[in-house]
Amino acid sequence: MVAAVGDIERFSSPEKLVSYFGLNPRVRQSGDKPAYHGRITKQGRAHARSMLVEASWVISGVPGPLRAFFMRIRDKRGKHVAAVATARKLAVIVWHMLTKDEDYIWSRSALLDWKLRKLELTAGYPSHRGGRAKGIRRRLQQQVVARQRARDDRQRRGSLPSLRRYMETAITERALGRRT
């Protein structure tokens, strides 16, 4: 998606991204008459649009809010219209994720961790095979490193005095007549 879109900042709203993919419906309106909403415009990146529609077909089989949306539209208007509507919704979600730099809120964390680990192994990272002891040892080493980093960060920032010490100093100075 990022390759098809380029810089997401070009699109000030999700509707503009949807229009870029050609997933927005045609609207014909003249005067005070009600608007006619037709098929999608198909103006824009055809390959990216087809990727979104294919992704929506996959999403239709995975439990979650997008599948519920797909099923709701499918029951009313048919499966092909539902696939395109889900693709449009997916484009809106992609816009929000890229502009706000957030992860998908409904992602399954265990599956994501498994996929990232598989990608690491493919990239050549060590496999960390061994018994439970090696995993525990590695986790302890990671905790030690995290504590050292936190301690170094506190020292760099200059650790803040505790509230109790601050209050004792303020009370003592007030008793001596100094201003805090």
mmCIF file with all atom_site columns, C-alpha atoms in Angstrom:
data_model
loop_
_atom_site.group_PDB
_atom_site.id
_atom_site.type_symbol
_atom_site.label_atom_id
_atom_site.label_alt_id
_atom_site.label_comp_id
_atom_site.label_asym_id
_atom_site.label_entity_id
_atom_site.label_seq_id
_atom_site.pdbx_PDB_ins_code
_atom_site.Cartn_x
_atom_site.Cartn_y
_atom_site.Cartn_z
_atom_site.occupancy
_atom_site.B_iso_or_equiv
_atom_site.pdbx_formal_charge
_atom_site.auth_seq_id
_atom_site.auth_comp_id
_atom_site.auth_asym_id
_atom_site.auth_atom_id
_atom_site.pdbx_PDB_model_num
ATOM 1   C CA . MET A 1 1   ? 0.000   0.000   0.000   1.00 0.00 ? 1   MET A CA 1
ATOM 2   C CA . VAL A 1 2   ? 2.766   2.412   0.900   1.00 0.00 ? 2   VAL A CA 1
ATOM 3   C CA . ALA A 1 3   ? 4.430   1.799   -2.470  1.00 0.00 ? 3   ALA A CA 1
ATOM 4   C CA . ALA A 1 4   ? 1.174   2.534   -4.304  1.00 0.00 ? 4   ALA A CA 1
ATOM 5   C CA . VAL A 1 5   ? 0.369   5.633   -2.259  1.00 0.00 ? 5   VAL A CA 1
ATOM 6   C CA . GLY A 1 6   ? 3.809   7.164   -1.839  1.00 0.00 ? 6   GLY A CA 1
ATOM 7   C CA . ASP A 1 7   ? 3.718   9.981   0.698   1.00 0.00 ? 7   ASP A CA 1
ATOM 8   C CA . ILE A 1 8   ? 0.492   9.684   2.706   1.00 0.00 ? 8   ILE A CA 1
ATOM 9   C CA . GLU A 1 9   ? 0.681   13.380  3.586   1.00 0.00 ? 9   GLU A CA 1
ATOM 10  C CA . ARG A 1 10  ? -0.525  14.133  0.043   1.00 0.00 ? 10  ARG A CA 1
ATOM 11  C CA . PHE A 1 11  ? -3.998  13.070  1.133   1.00 0.00 ? 11  PHE A CA 1
ATOM 12  C CA . SER A 1 12  ? -5.573  15.419  3.654   1.00 0.00 ? 12  SER A CA 1
ATOM 13  C CA . SER A 1 13  ? -8.530  13.119  4.331   1.00 0.00 ? 13  SER A CA 1
ATOM 14  C CA . PRO A 1 14  ? -9.380  9.440   3.963   1.00 0.00 ? 14  PRO A CA 1
ATOM 15  C CA . GLU A 1 15  ? -11.967 10.315  1.317   1.00 0.00 ? 15  GLU A CA 1
ATOM 16  C CA . LYS A 1 16  ? -9.193  11.633  -0.916  1.00 0.00 ? 16  LYS A CA 1
ATOM 17  C CA . LEU A 1 17  ? -7.266  8.378   -0.572  1.00 0.00 ? 17  LEU A CA 1
ATOM 18  C CA . VAL A 1 18  ? -10.426 6.410   -1.383  1.00 0.00 ? 18  VAL A CA 1
ATOM 19  C CA . SER A 1 19  ? -10.915 8.603   -4.438  1.00 0.00 ? 19  SER A CA 1
ATOM 20  C CA . TYR A 1 20  ? -7.282  8.050   -5.451  1.00 0.00 ? 20  TYR A CA 1
ATOM 21  C CA . PHE A 1 21  ? -7.956  4.311   -5.524  1.00 0.00 ? 21  PHE A CA 1
ATOM 22  C CA . GLY A 1 22  ? -11.233 4.812   -7.386  1.00 0.00 ? 22  GLY A CA 1
ATOM 23  C CA . LEU A 1 23  ? -13.315 3.141   -4.676  1.00 0.00 ? 23  LEU A CA 1
ATOM 24  C CA . ASN A 1 24  ? -15.724 6.046   -4.240  1.00 0.00 ? 24  ASN A CA 1
ATOM 25  C CA . PRO A 1 25  ? -19.222 5.786   -5.784  1.00 0.00 ? 25  PRO A CA 1
ATOM 26  C CA . ARG A 1 26  ? -20.326 7.909   -8.724  1.00 0.00 ? 26  ARG A CA 1
ATOM 27  C CA . VAL A 1 27  ? -22.700 10.642  -7.640  1.00 0.00 ? 27  VAL A CA 1
ATOM 28  C CA . ARG A 1 28  ? -25.037 12.306  -10.121 1.00 0.00 ? 28  ARG A CA 1
ATOM 29  C CA . GLN A 1 29  ? -27.055 15.208  -8.855  1.00 0.00 ? 29  GLN A CA 1
ATOM 30  C CA . SER A 1 30  ? -28.679 18.155  -10.527 1.00 0.00 ? 30  SER A CA 1
ATOM 31  C CA . GLY A 1 31  ? -30.381 20.975  -8.694  1.00 0.00 ? 31  GLY A CA 1
ATOM 32  C CA . ASP A 1 32  ? -32.564 20.087  -5.729  1.00 0.00 ? 32  ASP A CA 1
ATOM 33  C CA . LYS A 1 33  ? -33.199 16.525  -6.881  1.00 0.00 ? 33  LYS A CA 1
ATOM 34  C CA . PRO A 1 34  ? -31.874 13.698  -4.709  1.00 0.00 ? 34  PRO A CA 1
ATOM 35  C CA . ALA A 1 35  ? -28.422 12.417  -5.595  1.00 0.00 ? 35  ALA A CA 1
ATOM 36  C CA . TYR A 1 36  ? -27.962 9.150   -7.450  1.00 0.00 ? 36  TYR A CA 1
ATOM 37  C CA . HIS A 1 37  ? -25.155 6.992   -6.084  1.00 0.00 ? 37  HIS A CA 1
ATOM 38  C CA . GLY A 1 38  ? -23.923 4.517   -8.658  1.00 0.00 ? 38  GLY A CA 1
ATOM 39  C CA . ARG A 1 39  ? -21.055 2.110   -9.103  1.00 0.00 ? 39  ARG A CA 1
ATOM 40  C CA . ILE A 1 40  ? -17.477 2.941   -8.113  1.00 0.00 ? 40  ILE A CA 1
ATOM 41  C CA . THR A 1 41  ? -15.642 5.409   -10.340 1.00 0.00 ? 41  THR A CA 1
ATOM 42  C CA . LYS A 1 42  ? -12.611 3.176   -11.053 1.00 0.00 ? 42  LYS A CA 1
ATOM 43  C CA . GLN A 1 43  ? -10.562 6.330   -11.572 1.00 0.00 ? 43  GLN A CA 1
ATOM 44  C CA . GLY A 1 44  ? -7.081  5.938   -10.151 1.00 0.00 ? 44  GLY A CA 1
ATOM 45  C CA . ARG A 1 45  ? -4.670  3.141   -9.370  1.00 0.00 ? 45  ARG A CA 1
ATOM 46  C CA . ALA A 1 46  ? -6.262  -0.053  -10.702 1.00 0.00 ? 46  ALA A CA 1
ATOM 47  C CA . HIS A 1 47  ? -3.584  -2.374  -9.317  1.00 0.00 ? 47  HIS A CA 1
ATOM 48  C CA . ALA A 1 48  ? -3.808  -0.923  -5.811  1.00 0.00 ? 48  ALA A CA 1
ATOM 49  C CA . ARG A 1 49  ? -7.607  -1.045  -5.985  1.00 0.00 ? 49  ARG A CA 1
ATOM 50  C CA . SER A 1 50  ? -7.508  -4.712  -6.967  1.00 0.00 ? 50  SER A CA 1
ATOM 51  C CA . MET A 1 51  ? -5.097  -5.441  -4.082  1.00 0.00 ? 51  MET A CA 1
ATOM 52  C CA . LEU A 1 52  ? -7.532  -3.838  -1.646  1.00 0.00 ? 52  LEU A CA 1
ATOM 53  C CA . VAL A 1 53  ? -10.457 -5.830  -3.045  1.00 0.00 ? 53  VAL A CA 1
ATOM 54  C CA . GLU A 1 54  ? -8.456  -9.070  -2.818  1.00 0.00 ? 54  GLU A CA 1
ATOM 55  C CA . ALA A 1 55  ? -7.518  -8.200  0.763   1.00 0.00 ? 55  ALA A CA 1
ATOM 56  C CA . SER A 1 56  ? -11.182 -7.629  1.559   1.00 0.00 ? 56  SER A CA 1
ATOM 57  C CA . TRP A 1 57  ? -12.007 -11.108 0.233   1.00 0.00 ? 57  TRP A CA 1
ATOM 58  C CA . VAL A 1 58  ? -9.422  -12.538 2.639   1.00 0.00 ? 58  VAL A CA 1
ATOM 59  C CA . ILE A 1 59  ? -10.725 -10.387 5.489   1.00 0.00 ? 59  ILE A CA 1
ATOM 60  C CA . SER A 1 60  ? -14.214 -11.736 4.884   1.00 0.00 ? 60  SER A CA 1
ATOM 61  C CA . GLY A 1 61  ? -13.056 -15.083 6.263   1.00 0.00 ? 61  GLY A CA 1
ATOM 62  C CA . VAL A 1 62  ? -11.194 -13.805 9.332   1.00 0.00 ? 62  VAL A CA 1
ATOM 63  C CA . PRO A 1 63  ? -13.193 -13.067 12.502  1.00 0.00 ? 63  PRO A CA 1
ATOM 64  C CA . GLY A 1 64  ? -13.265 -9.392  13.416  1.00 0.00 ? 64  GLY A CA 1
ATOM 65  C CA . PRO A 1 65  ? -15.095 -6.129  12.816  1.00 0.00 ? 65  PRO A CA 1
ATOM 66  C CA . LEU A 1 66  ? -14.285 -6.010  9.096   1.00 0.00 ? 66  LEU A CA 1
ATOM 67  C CA . ARG A 1 67  ? -15.767 -9.476  8.604   1.00 0.00 ? 67  ARG A CA 1
ATOM 68  C CA . ALA A 1 68  ? -18.906 -8.383  10.446  1.00 0.00 ? 68  ALA A CA 1
ATOM 69  C CA . PHE A 1 69  ? -19.105 -5.355  8.147   1.00 0.00 ? 69  PHE A CA 1
ATOM 70  C CA . PHE A 1 70  ? -18.630 -7.576  5.088   1.00 0.00 ? 70  PHE A CA 1
ATOM 71  C CA . MET A 1 71  ? -21.389 -9.964  6.233   1.00 0.00 ? 71  MET A CA 1
ATOM 72  C CA . ARG A 1 72  ? -23.787 -7.115  6.966   1.00 0.00 ? 72  ARG A CA 1
ATOM 73  C CA . ILE A 1 73  ? -23.338 -5.617  3.490   1.00 0.00 ? 73  ILE A CA 1
ATOM 74  C CA . ARG A 1 74  ? -23.362 -9.052  1.853   1.00 0.00 ? 74  ARG A CA 1
ATOM 75  C CA . ASP A 1 75  ? -26.755 -9.851  3.329   1.00 0.00 ? 75  ASP A CA 1
ATOM 76  C CA . LYS A 1 76  ? -28.204 -6.602  1.980   1.00 0.00 ? 76  LYS A CA 1
ATOM 77  C CA . ARG A 1 77  ? -26.497 -6.065  -1.388  1.00 0.00 ? 77  ARG A CA 1
ATOM 78  C CA . GLY A 1 78  ? -24.488 -9.146  -2.361  1.00 0.00 ? 78  GLY A CA 1
ATOM 79  C CA . LYS A 1 79  ? -20.966 -10.426 -1.904  1.00 0.00 ? 79  LYS A CA 1
ATOM 80  C CA . HIS A 1 80  ? -19.288 -8.427  -4.698  1.00 0.00 ? 80  HIS A CA 1
ATOM 81  C CA . VAL A 1 81  ? -20.661 -5.106  -3.458  1.00 0.00 ? 81  VAL A CA 1
ATOM 82  C CA . ALA A 1 82  ? -19.634 -6.143  0.063   1.00 0.00 ? 82  ALA A CA 1
ATOM 83  C CA . ALA A 1 83  ? -16.076 -6.856  -1.091  1.00 0.00 ? 83  ALA A CA 1
ATOM 84  C CA . VAL A 1 84  ? -15.752 -3.403  -2.667  1.00 0.00 ? 84  VAL A CA 1
ATOM 85  C CA . ALA A 1 85  ? -17.326 -1.707  0.374   1.00 0.00 ? 85  ALA A CA 1
ATOM 86  C CA . THR A 1 86  ? -14.891 -3.549  2.663   1.00 0.00 ? 86  THR A CA 1
ATOM 87  C CA . ALA A 1 87  ? -12.000 -2.509  0.397   1.00 0.00 ? 87  ALA A CA 1
ATOM 88  C CA . ARG A 1 88  ? -13.118 1.106   0.754   1.00 0.00 ? 88  ARG A CA 1
ATOM 89  C CA . LYS A 1 89  ? -13.280 0.761   4.538   1.00 0.00 ? 89  LYS A CA 1
ATOM 90  C CA . LEU A 1 90  ? -9.848  -0.882  4.495   1.00 0.00 ? 90  LEU A CA 1
ATOM 91  C CA . ALA A 1 91  ? -8.437  2.101   2.571   1.00 0.00 ? 91  ALA A CA 1
ATOM 92  C CA . VAL A 1 92  ? -9.855  4.443   5.231   1.00 0.00 ? 92  VAL A CA 1
ATOM 93  C CA . ILE A 1 93  ? -8.253  2.327   7.984   1.00 0.00 ? 93  ILE A CA 1
ATOM 94  C CA . VAL A 1 94  ? -4.915  2.373   6.127   1.00 0.00 ? 94  VAL A CA 1
ATOM 95  C CA . TRP A 1 95  ? -5.077  6.175   5.881   1.00 0.00 ? 95  TRP A CA 1
ATOM 96  C CA . HIS A 1 96  ? -5.685  6.484   9.633   1.00 0.00 ? 96  HIS A CA 1
ATOM 97  C CA . MET A 1 97  ? -2.932  3.994   10.485  1.00 0.00 ? 97  MET A CA 1
ATOM 98  C CA . LEU A 1 98  ? -0.363  5.733   8.291   1.00 0.00 ? 98  LEU A CA 1
ATOM 99  C CA . THR A 1 99  ? -1.201  9.311   9.296   1.00 0.00 ? 99  THR A CA 1
ATOM 100 C CA . LYS A 1 100 ? -1.385  8.564   13.020  1.00 0.00 ? 100 LYS A CA 1
ATOM 101 C CA . ASP A 1 101 ? 1.491   6.036   12.917  1.00 0.00 ? 101 ASP A CA 1
ATOM 102 C CA . GLU A 1 102 ? -0.520  3.427   14.810  1.00 0.00 ? 102 GLU A CA 1
ATOM 103 C CA . ASP A 1 103 ? -0.984  -0.315  14.548  1.00 0.00 ? 103 ASP A CA 1
ATOM 104 C CA . TYR A 1 104 ? -4.279  -1.928  13.670  1.00 0.00 ? 104 TYR A CA 1
ATOM 105 C CA . ILE A 1 105 ? -6.231  -2.104  16.911  1.00 0.00 ? 105 ILE A CA 1
ATOM 106 C CA . TRP A 1 106 ? -7.868  -5.459  16.139  1.00 0.00 ? 106 TRP A CA 1
ATOM 107 C CA . SER A 1 107 ? -4.651  -7.265  15.191  1.00 0.00 ? 107 SER A CA 1
ATOM 108 C CA . ARG A 1 108 ? -3.970  -10.558 16.916  1.00 0.00 ? 108 ARG A CA 1
ATOM 109 C CA . SER A 1 109 ? -0.759  -9.984  18.862  1.00 0.00 ? 109 SER A CA 1
ATOM 110 C CA . ALA A 1 110 ? 0.295   -13.646 19.050  1.00 0.00 ? 110 ALA A CA 1
ATOM 111 C CA . LEU A 1 111 ? -0.043  -14.026 15.285  1.00 0.00 ? 111 LEU A CA 1
ATOM 112 C CA . LEU A 1 112 ? 1.834   -10.774 14.709  1.00 0.00 ? 112 LEU A CA 1
ATOM 113 C CA . ASP A 1 113 ? 4.668   -11.894 17.028  1.00 0.00 ? 113 ASP A CA 1
ATOM 114 C CA . TRP A 1 114 ? 4.867   -15.240 15.224  1.00 0.00 ? 114 TRP A CA 1
ATOM 115 C CA . LYS A 1 115 ? 5.049   -13.556 11.808  1.00 0.00 ? 115 LYS A CA 1
ATOM 116 C CA . LEU A 1 116 ? 7.695   -11.075 12.966  1.00 0.00 ? 116 LEU A CA 1
ATOM 117 C CA . ARG A 1 117 ? 9.778   -13.903 14.465  1.00 0.00 ? 117 ARG A CA 1
ATOM 118 C CA . LYS A 1 118 ? 9.469   -15.866 11.224  1.00 0.00 ? 118 LYS A CA 1
ATOM 119 C CA . LEU A 1 119 ? 10.643  -12.783 9.330   1.00 0.00 ? 119 LEU A CA 1
ATOM 120 C CA . GLU A 1 120 ? 13.609  -12.394 11.705  1.00 0.00 ? 120 GLU A CA 1
ATOM 121 C CA . LEU A 1 121 ? 14.623  -16.014 11.147  1.00 0.00 ? 121 LEU A CA 1
ATOM 122 C CA . THR A 1 122 ? 14.383  -15.520 7.386   1.00 0.00 ? 122 THR A CA 1
ATOM 123 C CA . ALA A 1 123 ? 16.601  -12.441 7.716   1.00 0.00 ? 123 ALA A CA 1
ATOM 124 C CA . GLY A 1 124 ? 19.266  -14.493 9.506   1.00 0.00 ? 124 GLY A CA 1
ATOM 125 C CA . TYR A 1 125 ? 18.730  -13.711 13.184  1.00 0.00 ? 125 TYR A CA 1
ATOM 126 C CA . PRO A 1 126 ? 19.770  -16.478 15.622  1.00 0.00 ? 126 PRO A CA 1
ATOM 127 C CA . SER A 1 127 ? 17.147  -19.136 16.242  1.00 0.00 ? 127 SER A CA 1
ATOM 128 C CA . HIS A 1 128 ? 17.514  -19.242 20.067  1.00 0.00 ? 128 HIS A CA 1
ATOM 129 C CA . ARG A 1 129 ? 16.835  -22.935 20.055  1.00 0.00 ? 129 ARG A CA 1
ATOM 130 C CA . GLY A 1 130 ? 17.333  -24.853 23.197  1.00 0.00 ? 130 GLY A CA 1
ATOM 131 C CA . GLY A 1 131 ? 15.482  -25.695 26.319  1.00 0.00 ? 131 GLY A CA 1
ATOM 132 C CA . ARG A 1 132 ? 13.514  -23.557 28.648  1.00 0.00 ? 132 ARG A CA 1
ATOM 133 C CA . ALA A 1 133 ? 16.677  -22.541 30.497  1.00 0.00 ? 133 ALA A CA 1
ATOM 134 C CA . LYS A 1 134 ? 18.076  -20.711 27.480  1.00 0.00 ? 134 LYS A CA 1
ATOM 135 C CA . GLY A 1 135 ? 14.852  -18.766 27.059  1.00 0.00 ? 135 GLY A CA 1
ATOM 136 C CA . ILE A 1 136 ? 14.786  -17.827 30.733  1.00 0.00 ? 136 ILE A CA 1
ATOM 137 C CA . ARG A 1 137 ? 18.450  -16.820 30.614  1.00 0.00 ? 137 ARG A CA 1
ATOM 138 C CA . ARG A 1 138 ? 17.839  -14.694 27.517  1.00 0.00 ? 138 ARG A CA 1
ATOM 139 C CA . ARG A 1 139 ? 14.804  -13.035 29.114  1.00 0.00 ? 139 ARG A CA 1
ATOM 140 C CA . LEU A 1 140 ? 16.821  -12.262 32.260  1.00 0.00 ? 140 LEU A CA 1
ATOM 141 C CA . GLN A 1 141 ? 19.607  -10.760 30.148  1.00 0.00 ? 141 GLN A CA 1
ATOM 142 C CA . GLN A 1 142 ? 17.053  -8.605  28.342  1.00 0.00 ? 142 GLN A CA 1
ATOM 143 C CA . GLN A 1 143 ? 15.655  -7.440  31.686  1.00 0.00 ? 143 GLN A CA 1
ATOM 144 C CA . VAL A 1 144 ? 19.144  -6.569  32.938  1.00 0.00 ? 144 VAL A CA 1
ATOM 145 C CA . VAL A 1 145 ? 19.851  -4.569  29.783  1.00 0.00 ? 145 VAL A CA 1
ATOM 146 C CA . ALA A 1 146 ? 16.492  -2.781  30.098  1.00 0.00 ? 146 ALA A CA 1
ATOM 147 C CA . ARG A 1 147 ? 17.219  -1.892  33.738  1.00 0.00 ? 147 ARG A CA 1
ATOM 148 C CA . GLN A 1 148 ? 20.682  -0.604  32.833  1.00 0.00 ? 148 GLN A CA 1
ATOM 149 C CA . ARG A 1 149 ? 19.212  1.560   30.074  1.00 0.00 ? 149 ARG A CA 1
ATOM 150 C CA . ALA A 1 150 ? 16.561  2.926   32.434  1.00 0.00 ? 150 ALA A CA 1
ATOM 151 C CA . ARG A 1 151 ? 19.216  3.690   35.062  1.00 0.00 ? 151 ARG A CA 1
ATOM 152 C CA . ASP A 1 152 ? 21.412  5.404   32.468  1.00 0.00 ? 152 ASP A CA 1
ATOM 153 C CA . ASP A 1 153 ? 18.431  7.445   31.259  1.00 0.00 ? 153 ASP A CA 1
ATOM 154 C CA . ARG A 1 154 ? 17.676  8.557   34.821  1.00 0.00 ? 154 ARG A CA 1
ATOM 155 C CA . GLN A 1 155 ? 21.299  9.557   35.356  1.00 0.00 ? 155 GLN A CA 1
ATOM 156 C CA . ARG A 1 156 ? 21.365  11.471  32.071  1.00 0.00 ? 156 ARG A CA 1
ATOM 157 C CA . ARG A 1 157 ? 18.186  13.359  32.932  1.00 0.00 ? 157 ARG A CA 1
ATOM 158 C CA . GLY A 1 158 ? 19.289  13.915  36.486  1.00 0.00 ? 158 GLY A CA 1
ATOM 159 C CA . SER A 1 159 ? 17.125  11.933  38.827  1.00 0.00 ? 159 SER A CA 1
ATOM 160 C CA . LEU A 1 160 ? 14.325  13.895  40.415  1.00 0.00 ? 160 LEU A CA 1
ATOM 161 C CA . PRO A 1 161 ? 14.334  14.122  44.210  1.00 0.00 ? 161 PRO A CA 1
ATOM 162 C CA . SER A 1 162 ? 11.688  12.103  45.932  1.00 0.00 ? 162 SER A CA 1
ATOM 163 C CA . LEU A 1 163 ? 8.540   13.876  47.078  1.00 0.00 ? 163 LEU A CA 1
ATOM 164 C CA . ARG A 1 164 ? 9.331   13.164  50.721  1.00 0.00 ? 164 ARG A CA 1
ATOM 165 C CA . ARG A 1 165 ? 12.808  14.719  50.449  1.00 0.00 ? 165 ARG A CA 1
ATOM 166 C CA . TYR A 1 166 ? 11.329  17.728  48.622  1.00 0.00 ? 166 TYR A CA 1
ATOM 167 C CA . MET A 1 167 ? 8.672   18.229  51.301  1.00 0.00 ? 167 MET A CA 1
ATOM 168 C CA . GLU A 1 168 ? 11.240  17.934  54.113  1.00 0.00 ? 168 GLU A CA 1
ATOM 169 C CA . THR A 1 169 ? 13.409  20.560  52.429  1.00 0.00 ? 169 THR A CA 1
ATOM 170 C CA . ALA A 1 170 ? 10.436  22.874  51.882  1.00 0.00 ? 170 ALA A CA 1
ATOM 171 C CA . ILE A 1 171 ? 9.295   22.549  55.516  1.00 0.00 ? 171 ILE A CA 1
ATOM 172 C CA . THR A 1 172 ? 12.826  23.183  56.816  1.00 0.00 ? 172 THR A CA 1
ATOM 173 C CA . GLU A 1 173 ? 13.296  26.238  54.610  1.00 0.00 ? 173 GLU A CA 1
ATOM 174 C CA . ARG A 1 174 ? 9.870   27.602  55.548  1.00 0.00 ? 174 ARG A CA 1
ATOM 175 C CA . ALA A 1 175 ? 10.778  27.189  59.233  1.00 0.00 ? 175 ALA A CA 1
ATOM 176 C CA . LEU A 1 176 ? 13.990  29.131  58.613  1.00 0.00 ? 176 LEU A CA 1
ATOM 177 C CA . GLY A 1 177 ? 12.019  31.842  56.801  1.00 0.00 ? 177 GLY A CA 1
ATOM 178 C CA . ARG A 1 178 ? 13.355  31.157  53.307  1.00 0.00 ? 178 ARG A CA 1
ATOM 179 C CA . ARG A 1 179 ? 11.138  31.112  50.277  1.00 0.00 ? 179 ARG A CA 1
ATOM 180 C CA . THR A 1 180 ? 10.852  27.939  48.218  1.00 0.00 ? 180 THR A CA 1
#
